[in-house]
Tab-separated table of C-alpha atoms and ligand atoms in Angstrom:
chain	number	residue	atom	x	y	z
A	145	UNK	CA	1.886	-4.417	-28.447
A	146	UNK	CA	1.782	-4.910	-24.710
A	147	UNK	CA	3.756	-7.826	-23.222
A	148	UNK	CA	0.805	-9.654	-21.791
A	149	UNK	CA	-2.379	-9.604	-23.317
A	150	UNK	CA	-5.939	-10.758	-22.126
A	151	UNK	CA	-8.768	-10.848	-24.428
A	152	UNK	CA	-12.204	-11.377	-23.391
A	153	UNK	CA	-10.923	-14.327	-21.501
A	154	UNK	CA	-13.710	-16.340	-19.087
A	155	UNK	CA	-13.124	-19.240	-16.988
A	156	UNK	CA	-15.498	-21.895	-15.313
A	157	UNK	CA	-15.197	-24.348	-13.477
A	158	UNK	CA	-17.694	-27.846	-13.010
A	159	UNK	CA	-20.445	-28.411	-15.257
A	160	UNK	CA	-24.251	-27.891	-15.291
A	161	UNK	CA	-25.869	-26.804	-12.100
A	162	UNK	CA	-22.755	-26.439	-10.409
A	163	UNK	CA	-20.941	-24.234	-12.915
A	164	UNK	CA	-19.086	-21.325	-11.616
A	165	UNK	CA	-17.872	-18.971	-13.693
A	166	UNK	CA	-14.673	-17.845	-12.008
A	167	UNK	CA	-13.976	-14.923	-14.476
A	168	UNK	CA	-15.756	-13.315	-17.593
A	169	UNK	CA	-15.036	-11.588	-20.430
A	170	UNK	CA	-11.567	-10.142	-18.868
A	171	UNK	CA	-9.685	-7.989	-21.138
A	172	UNK	CA	-6.173	-6.579	-19.618
A	173	UNK	CA	-2.821	-5.420	-20.866
A	174	UNK	CA	0.194	-5.376	-19.471
A	175	UNK	CA	3.122	-3.446	-21.125
A	176	UNK	CA	6.570	-4.044	-20.460
A	177	UNK	CA	8.218	-2.208	-17.497
A	178	UNK	CA	4.836	-1.289	-16.180
A	179	UNK	CA	3.424	-2.993	-12.947
A	180	UNK	CA	-0.507	-3.714	-12.637
A	181	UNK	CA	-2.059	-4.360	-9.566
A	182	UNK	CA	-5.549	-6.549	-9.932
A	183	UNK	CA	-7.414	-5.556	-6.649
A	184	UNK	CA	-10.468	-7.065	-5.548
A	185	UNK	CA	-12.278	-9.440	-2.892
A	186	UNK	CA	-12.130	-12.993	-2.037
A	187	UNK	CA	-13.613	-15.393	-4.469
A	188	UNK	CA	-13.789	-12.389	-6.983
A	189	UNK	CA	-11.343	-14.523	-9.486
A	190	UNK	CA	-7.663	-12.753	-9.306
A	191	UNK	CA	-6.029	-16.102	-8.842
A	192	UNK	CA	-8.256	-17.811	-11.691
A	193	UNK	CA	-7.217	-14.918	-13.775
A	194	UNK	CA	-3.159	-15.258	-12.883
A	195	UNK	CA	-3.016	-18.608	-13.332
A	196	UNK	CA	-4.612	-18.457	-16.874
A	197	UNK	CA	-2.308	-15.321	-17.426
A	198	UNK	CA	0.922	-17.720	-16.287
A	199	UNK	CA	-0.496	-20.447	-18.794
A	200	UNK	CA	-1.125	-22.688	-16.070
A	201	UNK	CA	-4.916	-23.165	-17.077
A	202	UNK	CA	-6.306	-22.868	-20.225
A	203	UNK	CA	-9.414	-20.338	-20.276
A	204	UNK	CA	-12.857	-21.531	-21.232
A	205	UNK	CA	-13.271	-18.487	-23.658
A	206	UNK	CA	-11.018	-16.049	-24.968
A	207	UNK	CA	-7.688	-15.478	-25.843
A	208	UNK	CA	-3.957	-15.102	-23.992
A	209	UNK	CA	-1.072	-13.539	-25.718
A	210	UNK	CA	2.338	-13.487	-24.007
A	211	UNK	CA	5.049	-11.535	-25.923
A	212	UNK	CA	3.394	-11.505	-29.365
A	213	UNK	CA	2.541	-15.215	-29.166
A	214	UNK	CA	-0.512	-16.242	-28.570
A	215	UNK	CA	-1.213	-19.513	-26.328
A	216	UNK	CA	-3.550	-21.018	-27.722
A	217	UNK	CA	-1.889	-22.267	-30.800
A	218	UNK	CA	1.598	-23.225	-28.754
A	219	UNK	CA	2.027	-27.190	-27.973
A	220	UNK	CA	2.356	-28.417	-24.521
A	221	UNK	CA	5.991	-28.239	-24.618
A	222	UNK	CA	6.438	-24.893	-25.513
A	223	UNK	CA	3.851	-23.666	-22.695
A	224	UNK	CA	6.098	-25.780	-20.741
A	225	UNK	CA	9.417	-23.884	-21.789
A	226	UNK	CA	7.335	-20.427	-21.822
A	227	UNK	CA	6.690	-21.057	-17.936
A	228	UNK	CA	10.583	-22.085	-17.169
A	229	UNK	CA	11.846	-18.984	-19.679
A	230	UNK	CA	9.474	-16.329	-19.590
A	231	UNK	CA	7.133	-16.022	-16.834
A	232	UNK	CA	8.164	-16.022	-13.058
A	233	UNK	CA	5.431	-17.055	-10.739
A	234	UNK	CA	4.713	-16.485	-7.405
A	235	UNK	CA	1.959	-19.001	-5.899
A	236	UNK	CA	-0.552	-17.680	-3.247
A	237	UNK	CA	0.688	-21.009	-0.602
A	238	UNK	CA	4.461	-20.507	-2.123
A	239	UNK	CA	4.305	-24.098	-3.589
A	240	UNK	CA	8.358	-24.255	-2.369
A	241	UNK	CA	9.805	-27.935	-2.718
A	242	UNK	CA	10.441	-29.145	0.339
A	243	UNK	CA	13.770	-31.569	-0.340
A	244	UNK	CA	15.294	-28.649	-1.828
A	245	UNK	CA	17.180	-25.434	0.973
A	246	UNK	CA	15.828	-22.271	0.052
A	247	UNK	CA	18.863	-21.255	-2.015
A	248	UNK	CA	18.272	-24.351	-4.275
A	249	UNK	CA	14.593	-23.639	-4.747
A	250	UNK	CA	15.765	-19.964	-5.742
A	251	UNK	CA	18.517	-21.410	-8.000
A	252	UNK	CA	15.983	-23.885	-9.791
A	253	UNK	CA	14.471	-22.251	-12.459
A	254	UNK	CA	17.663	-20.811	-13.546
A	255	UNK	CA	19.615	-24.497	-13.566
A	256	UNK	CA	16.281	-25.809	-15.575
A	257	UNK	CA	17.148	-23.374	-17.858
A	258	UNK	CA	20.470	-24.582	-18.350
A	259	UNK	CA	22.749	-21.924	-16.249
A	260	UNK	CA	25.713	-23.544	-14.446
A	261	UNK	CA	24.730	-24.386	-11.149
A	262	UNK	CA	27.618	-21.944	-9.577
A	263	UNK	CA	26.213	-18.855	-11.321
A	264	UNK	CA	22.390	-20.144	-10.386
A	265	UNK	CA	23.300	-20.229	-6.859
A	266	UNK	CA	25.124	-17.045	-6.756
A	267	UNK	CA	22.112	-15.164	-8.316
A	268	UNK	CA	20.055	-17.219	-5.855
A	269	UNK	CA	21.907	-16.022	-3.342
A	270	UNK	CA	22.040	-12.437	-4.095
A	271	UNK	CA	18.270	-12.242	-4.901
A	272	UNK	CA	18.027	-13.920	-1.137
A	273	UNK	CA	19.906	-11.265	-0.221
A	274	UNK	CA	17.949	-8.134	-1.582
A	275	UNK	CA	14.832	-9.654	0.477
A	276	UNK	CA	17.075	-9.814	3.548
A	277	UNK	CA	17.205	-13.772	4.513
A	278	UNK	CA	20.419	-14.582	2.714
A	279	UNK	CA	21.747	-16.665	6.012
A	280	UNK	CA	18.515	-18.823	5.770
A	281	UNK	CA	19.446	-20.418	2.389
A	282	UNK	CA	20.869	-23.607	3.314
A	283	UNK	CA	17.388	-23.916	5.182
A	284	UNK	CA	14.755	-26.076	4.038
A	285	UNK	CA	11.089	-24.894	3.468
A	286	UNK	CA	9.557	-26.073	6.785
A	287	UNK	CA	12.523	-24.336	9.144
A	288	UNK	CA	11.420	-21.480	7.811
A	289	UNK	CA	8.517	-19.045	9.112
A	290	UNK	CA	5.941	-18.277	6.679
A	291	UNK	CA	7.007	-14.583	6.190
A	292	UNK	CA	10.326	-16.308	5.142
A	293	UNK	CA	8.734	-18.677	2.741
A	294	UNK	CA	7.203	-16.321	0.924
A	295	UNK	CA	10.441	-13.971	0.436
A	296	UNK	CA	11.844	-17.101	-0.854
A	297	UNK	CA	8.772	-17.825	-3.285
A	298	UNK	CA	9.281	-14.175	-4.653
A	299	UNK	CA	13.090	-14.436	-5.176
A	300	UNK	CA	12.577	-17.343	-6.800
A	301	UNK	CA	10.372	-15.706	-9.394
A	302	UNK	CA	12.358	-12.501	-9.830
A	303	UNK	CA	15.638	-14.537	-10.550
A	304	UNK	CA	17.076	-14.609	-13.781
A	305	UNK	CA	15.295	-12.113	-15.854
A	306	UNK	CA	12.425	-13.658	-16.760
A	307	UNK	CA	10.343	-11.346	-18.665
A	308	UNK	CA	6.853	-11.675	-17.214
A	309	UNK	CA	6.025	-11.801	-13.144
A	310	UNK	CA	3.110	-12.889	-11.679
A	311	UNK	CA	2.578	-12.630	-8.081
A	312	UNK	CA	-0.648	-13.983	-6.054
A	313	UNK	CA	-0.928	-11.881	-2.611
A	314	UNK	CA	2.692	-11.829	-2.671
A	315	UNK	CA	2.547	-9.782	1.127
A	316	UNK	CA	0.085	-12.089	2.581
A	317	UNK	CA	1.901	-13.634	5.211
A	318	UNK	CA	4.646	-10.243	5.552
A	319	UNK	CA	4.919	-7.243	7.919
A	320	UNK	CA	5.102	-4.063	6.541
A	321	UNK	CA	8.861	-3.610	6.471
A	322	UNK	CA	9.113	-6.747	4.210
A	323	UNK	CA	5.974	-6.060	2.384
A	324	UNK	CA	8.052	-2.891	1.205
A	325	UNK	CA	10.975	-4.712	0.446
A	326	UNK	CA	8.901	-6.729	-1.732
A	327	UNK	CA	7.287	-4.524	-3.709
A	328	UNK	CA	10.308	-2.661	-3.886
A	329	UNK	CA	12.190	-5.388	-5.353
A	330	UNK	CA	9.330	-5.854	-7.956
A	331	UNK	CA	8.983	-2.830	-8.914
A	332	UNK	CA	12.802	-2.662	-9.552
A	333	UNK	CA	12.381	-5.562	-11.838
A	334	UNK	CA	9.869	-3.720	-13.219
A	335	UNK	CA	12.283	-0.697	-14.245
A	336	UNK	CA	14.430	-2.971	-15.234
A	337	UNK	CA	11.513	-4.176	-18.079
A	338	UNK	CA	9.404	-6.583	-16.675
A	339	UNK	CA	5.751	-6.754	-17.134
A	340	UNK	CA	4.284	-7.727	-14.040
A	341	UNK	CA	0.892	-8.236	-11.962
A	342	UNK	CA	0.180	-8.741	-8.625
A	343	UNK	CA	-2.871	-9.994	-7.354
A	344	UNK	CA	-3.927	-8.720	-3.631
A	345	UNK	CA	-6.801	-7.265	-1.672
A	346	UNK	CA	-4.467	-5.118	-0.263
A	347	UNK	CA	-5.191	-1.691	-0.715
A	348	UNK	CA	-1.445	-0.646	0.238
A	349	UNK	CA	0.383	-3.266	-2.133
A	350	UNK	CA	-1.867	-2.418	-5.004
A	351	UNK	CA	-0.815	1.316	-4.381
A	352	UNK	CA	2.561	0.590	-6.007
A	353	UNK	CA	1.561	-0.234	-9.065
A	354	UNK	CA	1.201	2.153	-11.911
A	355	UNK	CA	-2.365	0.844	-12.909
A	356	UNK	CA	-5.178	-0.543	-10.399
A	357	UNK	CA	-7.355	-2.923	-11.869
A	358	UNK	CA	-10.435	-3.631	-9.605
A	359	UNK	CA	-12.214	-7.058	-10.286
A	360	UNK	CA	-15.578	-8.127	-8.650
A	361	UNK	CA	-17.409	-11.287	-9.400
A	362	UNK	CA	-15.025	-12.087	-12.150
A	363	UNK	CA	-15.495	-9.033	-14.033
A	364	UNK	CA	-12.954	-5.881	-14.507
A	365	UNK	CA	-15.006	-3.277	-13.321
A	366	UNK	CA	-12.829	-0.136	-12.721
A	367	UNK	CA	-8.970	1.191	-12.911
A	368	UNK	CA	-7.202	3.496	-11.414
A	369	UNK	CA	-5.421	6.855	-13.981
A	370	UNK	CA	-1.862	6.576	-13.608
A	371	UNK	CA	-0.882	8.760	-10.679
A	372	UNK	CA	1.407	11.797	-12.025
A	373	UNK	CA	5.068	11.955	-11.990
A	374	UNK	CA	6.324	12.231	-7.711
A	375	UNK	CA	7.879	16.115	-8.815
A	376	UNK	CA	4.632	17.169	-9.683
A	377	UNK	CA	2.936	15.685	-6.472
A	378	UNK	CA	5.723	17.252	-4.070
A	379	UNK	CA	4.315	20.650	-5.392
A	380	UNK	CA	0.878	19.982	-4.254
A	381	UNK	CA	1.867	18.689	-1.122
A	382	UNK	CA	4.387	21.270	0.571
A	383	UNK	CA	2.866	24.118	-1.431
A	384	UNK	CA	1.282	25.941	0.825
A	385	UNK	CA	3.986	26.259	3.610
A	386	UNK	CA	6.148	27.338	0.996
A	387	UNK	CA	3.956	30.372	-0.062
A	388	UNK	CA	4.845	32.230	2.977
B	191	UNK	CA	-0.345	17.843	16.739
B	192	UNK	CA	-0.870	21.408	18.631
B	193	UNK	CA	2.118	23.753	18.079
B	194	UNK	CA	2.173	24.123	21.699
B	195	UNK	CA	3.407	20.738	22.205
B	196	UNK	CA	5.536	20.547	19.024
B	197	UNK	CA	7.177	23.473	20.220
B	198	UNK	CA	7.870	22.408	24.031
B	199	UNK	CA	9.165	19.292	22.417
B	200	UNK	CA	11.934	21.024	19.959
B	201	UNK	CA	12.616	23.161	23.424
B	202	UNK	CA	13.111	19.751	25.478
B	203	UNK	CA	16.619	19.222	23.437
B	204	UNK	CA	17.966	22.445	24.787
B	205	UNK	CA	17.627	26.147	24.745
B	206	UNK	CA	16.579	28.011	21.273
B	207	UNK	CA	15.960	31.074	19.721
B	208	UNK	CA	12.640	31.719	18.647
B	209	UNK	CA	13.926	32.110	14.745
B	210	UNK	CA	15.700	28.685	15.221
B	211	UNK	CA	12.150	27.094	17.190
B	212	UNK	CA	10.116	28.568	13.517
B	213	UNK	CA	12.648	26.850	11.415
B	214	UNK	CA	12.673	23.510	13.077
B	215	UNK	CA	9.289	23.131	13.480
B	216	UNK	CA	8.997	23.614	9.733
B	217	UNK	CA	11.312	20.691	9.019
B	218	UNK	CA	10.286	18.272	12.050
B	219	UNK	CA	6.890	18.543	10.877
B	220	UNK	CA	7.786	16.916	7.109
B	221	UNK	CA	6.995	20.513	5.700
B	222	UNK	CA	3.460	19.501	5.548
B	223	UNK	CA	2.422	22.054	7.938
B	224	UNK	CA	1.167	25.320	6.895
B	225	UNK	CA	1.264	28.108	9.974
B	226	UNK	CA	1.983	31.448	9.853
B	227	UNK	CA	4.991	33.049	11.806
B	228	UNK	CA	2.772	34.657	14.405
B	229	UNK	CA	1.466	31.699	15.531
B	230	UNK	CA	4.641	30.720	16.472
B	231	UNK	CA	5.895	33.622	18.722
B	232	UNK	CA	1.678	33.891	20.169
B	233	UNK	CA	2.261	30.114	21.436
B	234	UNK	CA	5.719	30.970	22.922
B	235	UNK	CA	4.238	33.862	24.810
B	236	UNK	CA	1.295	31.702	25.858
B	237	UNK	CA	3.546	28.955	27.430
B	238	UNK	CA	5.790	31.532	28.886
B	239	UNK	CA	2.834	33.042	30.762
B	240	UNK	CA	1.969	29.158	32.186
B	241	UNK	CA	5.550	29.097	32.995
B	242	UNK	CA	5.825	25.782	30.873
B	243	UNK	CA	8.894	27.751	28.918
B	244	UNK	CA	11.210	30.784	30.504
B	245	UNK	CA	13.582	33.083	28.952
B	246	UNK	CA	16.359	35.504	30.596
B	247	UNK	CA	14.923	38.536	28.787
B	248	UNK	CA	11.500	37.867	30.663
B	249	UNK	CA	8.865	40.822	29.700
B	250	UNK	CA	10.285	41.468	26.336
B	251	UNK	CA	7.838	40.295	23.410
B	252	UNK	CA	8.584	36.766	22.187
B	253	UNK	CA	10.536	36.988	18.498
B	254	UNK	CA	13.148	35.798	16.679
B	255	UNK	CA	15.743	36.839	18.967
B	256	UNK	CA	14.008	36.187	21.868
B	257	UNK	CA	16.144	32.820	23.785
B	258	UNK	CA	13.586	30.154	25.557
B	259	UNK	CA	13.793	27.290	27.766
B	260	UNK	CA	11.905	24.438	29.040
B	261	UNK	CA	10.885	24.630	32.695
B	262	UNK	CA	10.208	21.434	35.056
B	263	UNK	CA	6.595	21.914	34.637
B	264	UNK	CA	6.927	22.194	30.543
B	265	UNK	CA	8.369	19.038	30.809
B	266	UNK	CA	5.609	17.331	32.437
B	267	UNK	CA	3.241	18.518	30.355
B	268	UNK	CA	5.051	17.818	27.588
B	269	UNK	CA	5.541	13.700	28.898
B	270	UNK	CA	2.141	13.531	29.947
B	271	UNK	CA	1.248	14.871	26.440
B	272	UNK	CA	3.221	12.474	24.680
B	273	UNK	CA	1.301	9.227	26.249
B	274	UNK	CA	-2.260	10.579	26.096
B	275	UNK	CA	-4.715	9.066	23.464
B	276	UNK	CA	-6.493	11.724	21.091
B	277	UNK	CA	-9.950	11.343	21.964
B	278	UNK	CA	-11.317	8.552	19.565
B	279	UNK	CA	-14.096	7.840	21.743
B	280	UNK	CA	-16.976	9.379	19.051
B	281	UNK	CA	-17.209	8.262	15.630
B	282	UNK	CA	-15.528	11.253	13.811
B	283	UNK	CA	-18.428	12.941	11.137
B	284	UNK	CA	-17.406	11.116	8.717
B	285	UNK	CA	-18.665	12.627	5.069
B	286	UNK	CA	-17.673	9.449	3.690
B	287	UNK	CA	-19.984	7.042	5.989
B	288	UNK	CA	-22.612	9.617	5.438
B	289	UNK	CA	-22.813	9.394	1.658
B	290	UNK	CA	-22.325	5.549	2.015
B	291	UNK	CA	-25.355	5.434	4.191
B	292	UNK	CA	-27.073	8.295	2.271
B	293	UNK	CA	-26.338	5.733	-1.235
B	294	UNK	CA	-28.475	3.080	0.311
B	295	UNK	CA	-31.736	5.328	0.565
B	296	UNK	CA	-31.828	7.126	-3.072
B	297	UNK	CA	-33.534	4.929	-5.679
B	298	UNK	CA	-31.957	4.203	-8.652
B	299	UNK	CA	-28.482	4.800	-7.155
B	300	UNK	CA	-26.246	1.385	-6.498
B	301	UNK	CA	-24.686	1.663	-3.343
B	302	UNK	CA	-21.872	-0.652	-4.657
B	303	UNK	CA	-20.717	2.003	-7.977
B	304	UNK	CA	-21.013	4.888	-5.050
B	305	UNK	CA	-18.366	2.753	-2.321
B	306	UNK	CA	-16.494	1.863	-5.814
B	307	UNK	CA	-15.963	5.408	-6.994
B	308	UNK	CA	-14.549	6.136	-3.624
B	309	UNK	CA	-12.407	3.227	-3.314
B	310	UNK	CA	-10.734	3.822	-6.589
B	311	UNK	CA	-10.116	7.650	-5.574
B	312	UNK	CA	-8.650	6.553	-1.921
B	313	UNK	CA	-6.527	3.892	-3.879
B	314	UNK	CA	-4.995	6.569	-6.462
B	315	UNK	CA	-4.203	9.010	-3.541
B	316	UNK	CA	-2.704	5.720	-1.806
B	317	UNK	CA	-0.633	5.383	-5.451
B	318	UNK	CA	0.280	8.960	-4.733
B	319	UNK	CA	1.975	8.625	-1.433
B	320	UNK	CA	3.826	5.282	-2.398
B	321	UNK	CA	5.162	7.048	-5.212
B	322	UNK	CA	6.483	10.331	-3.307
B	323	UNK	CA	7.428	7.962	-0.195
B	324	UNK	CA	9.858	6.235	-2.073
B	325	UNK	CA	11.008	9.010	-3.743
B	326	UNK	CA	12.122	10.677	-0.593
B	327	UNK	CA	11.900	8.244	2.010
B	328	UNK	CA	15.999	7.422	1.292
B	329	UNK	CA	16.299	11.182	2.155
B	330	UNK	CA	13.688	12.452	5.062
B	331	UNK	CA	12.818	10.061	7.475
B	332	UNK	CA	9.948	12.247	8.864
B	333	UNK	CA	8.609	12.489	5.398
B	334	UNK	CA	8.340	8.831	5.267
B	335	UNK	CA	6.965	8.693	8.926
B	336	UNK	CA	4.205	11.202	7.541
B	337	UNK	CA	3.727	9.181	4.394
B	338	UNK	CA	3.457	6.051	6.274
B	339	UNK	CA	0.674	7.500	8.320
B	340	UNK	CA	-1.328	8.988	5.620
B	341	UNK	CA	-1.253	5.132	3.819
B	342	UNK	CA	-2.231	3.657	6.463
B	343	UNK	CA	-5.101	6.134	7.486
B	344	UNK	CA	-6.322	5.805	3.907
B	345	UNK	CA	-6.055	2.196	3.798
B	346	UNK	CA	-8.009	2.080	6.896
B	347	UNK	CA	-10.964	3.400	4.842
B	348	UNK	CA	-10.727	1.500	1.972
B	349	UNK	CA	-10.836	-1.212	4.192
B	350	UNK	CA	-13.993	-0.161	5.831
B	351	UNK	CA	-15.136	0.261	2.702
B	352	UNK	CA	-14.521	-3.351	1.130
B	353	UNK	CA	-15.856	-4.324	4.485
B	354	UNK	CA	-19.586	-2.614	3.858
B	355	UNK	CA	-19.475	-3.988	0.668
B	356	UNK	CA	-19.066	-7.438	1.477
B	357	UNK	CA	-21.734	-6.656	3.930
B	358	UNK	CA	-24.458	-5.128	1.959
B	359	UNK	CA	-23.945	-7.907	-0.525
B	360	UNK	CA	-24.658	-10.464	2.009
B	361	UNK	CA	-27.543	-8.548	3.517
B	362	UNK	CA	-28.934	-8.577	-0.320
B	363	UNK	CA	-28.523	-12.141	-0.863
B	364	UNK	CA	-30.447	-12.879	2.657
B	365	UNK	CA	-33.259	-10.134	2.935
B	366	UNK	CA	-33.855	-8.368	-0.394
B	367	UNK	CA	-35.431	-5.131	0.326
B	368	UNK	CA	-33.678	-4.762	3.638
B	369	UNK	CA	-34.351	-1.563	5.270
B	370	UNK	CA	-31.792	0.566	7.141
B	371	UNK	CA	-32.503	2.627	10.219
B	372	UNK	CA	-32.421	6.152	10.518
B	373	UNK	CA	-28.534	7.611	11.079
B	374	UNK	CA	-28.229	8.532	14.527
B	375	UNK	CA	-25.142	8.763	16.595
B	376	UNK	CA	-24.034	7.321	19.791
B	377	UNK	CA	-20.782	7.443	21.323
B	378	UNK	CA	-18.466	5.260	23.522
B	379	UNK	CA	-17.760	5.811	27.267
B	380	UNK	CA	-14.254	6.811	27.210
B	381	UNK	CA	-12.819	4.036	29.446
B	382	UNK	CA	-10.714	5.659	32.312
C	134	LIG	N1	-10.677	-25.544	-9.486
C	134	LIG	C1	-11.892	-24.906	-9.062
C	134	LIG	N2	-12.686	-25.592	-8.970
C	134	LIG	C2	-14.195	-24.946	-8.891
C	134	LIG	N3	-14.376	-23.752	-8.393
C	134	LIG	C3	-13.269	-23.029	-8.438
C	134	LIG	C4	-11.664	-23.565	-8.972
C	134	LIG	N4	-11.014	-22.482	-8.380
C	134	LIG	C5	-11.842	-21.431	-8.133
C	134	LIG	N5	-12.991	-21.706	-8.046
C	134	LIG	C6	-14.261	-20.965	-7.549
C	134	LIG	O1	-13.802	-19.523	-8.842
C	134	LIG	C7	-13.735	-18.271	-8.166
C	134	LIG	C8	-12.520	-17.428	-8.012
C	134	LIG	O2	-11.546	-18.162	-7.064
C	134	LIG	P1	-10.391	-17.650	-7.162
C	134	LIG	O3	-9.397	-18.663	-6.827
C	134	LIG	O4	-9.773	-17.007	-8.481
C	134	LIG	O5	-10.704	-16.543	-5.984
C	134	LIG	P2	-9.509	-15.356	-5.662
C	134	LIG	O6	-10.024	-13.753	-5.971
C	134	LIG	O7	-7.971	-15.701	-5.814
C	134	LIG	O8	-9.744	-15.305	-4.124
C	134	LIG	P3	-8.534	-15.038	-2.558
C	134	LIG	O9	-8.576	-13.295	-2.084
C	134	LIG	O10	-9.828	-15.823	-1.544
C	134	LIG	O11	-7.472	-16.107	-3.213
C	134	LIG	C9	-14.212	-18.590	-6.604
C	134	LIG	O12	-16.087	-19.000	-6.081
C	134	LIG	C10	-13.976	-20.127	-6.093
C	134	LIG	O13	-14.859	-21.059	-5.491
C	135	LIG	MG1	-6.434	-16.034	-4.787
């Protein structure tokens, strides 16, 4: 069974004439170790899908199962613990705490989870290091550039070996070198066994995924077939010039 | 890239033998360039005729054992080529654009489905390039650069599809049954 499963999930906002169905009948399974990208235009329901997968909102219909447990039968406390321990979430607008430094923001989820402060801190710094901003650890969010804030948010979600990583446009404010670093970090987490979902409108970002799912008007309409192993691709690319 | 200018670029590093040029040409194009041996030697011959390169054993036929060096004129030609933008004034005869325009006119075919079929194919190609690049880029800078170029090229096509998708959706909402004009081509006047 997949680590994350959305089964016929729909979500409506508002009521009566003002009702908007943000997503409809969404089925999505993500295995441990795999990276799935959900790609679609603005307003297609990507953030809605992700907040429901992360138990930040309840679906109007359908079921969400994480690690074999259905969210519909969990208490609020259980869900809060799940979000703390199991889910790393990168918000579209980063959601950093303004009163904490970059390093403290990254270490917070570990500390909340009972990891001793020193250890949490050093894990945080090493995550920031991988994204090239360790020297910013002592700064507060409003002293960082947009791209730096984004990387702090990613580090916070990846740190602490959580099993499900959900990222909303994780490279929105980044140039291509830094997007590459971010995606490499997310992919590395997957290769350690994390299940990850990245939602984006950006094809370059989506191309890092093992599987790309296309969403339009709240419905999943299509998906890619998994790419073959790199070795078999290299043959195709260099074939003609080697056969001389 | 023309073979001619690639060879001038290699010779700008110093004098080289025909065989060496052939090997370096293959390496420097990330091995993605199918090229036959003869092409390198005939190009060298023409470069020599045009006095962009020269060799000591003048009259001998260009071959693996003949040594070449770049001339002053060759260096000028190379530098001017490097900074001359390629002709991008006329829209390329893009098969994809034509297919999307044609899909608008075929009854019973959804242009959005046609767009999605192409979008998926392009994203699958991009997945392959990203994979390859991640696998190779640490070891091979040329390959990483070629991979980037392919990814940006494919990405721009996906973005065009996304834009077309959105534009068509808006047009359908505002004026259902909107007709498109004939497929004709206009050309930009190159800025001088
Ligand atoms: N809290 C809300 N109340 C009412 N409507 C909402 C709410 N949240 C989202 N929507 C609507 O649901 C639809 C999907 O929104 P969502 O934020 O999921 O889109 P998205 O794909 O993430 O877009 P973007 O790429 O712009 O972030 C939109 O039409 C949006 O206006
Ligand atoms: Mg969103």
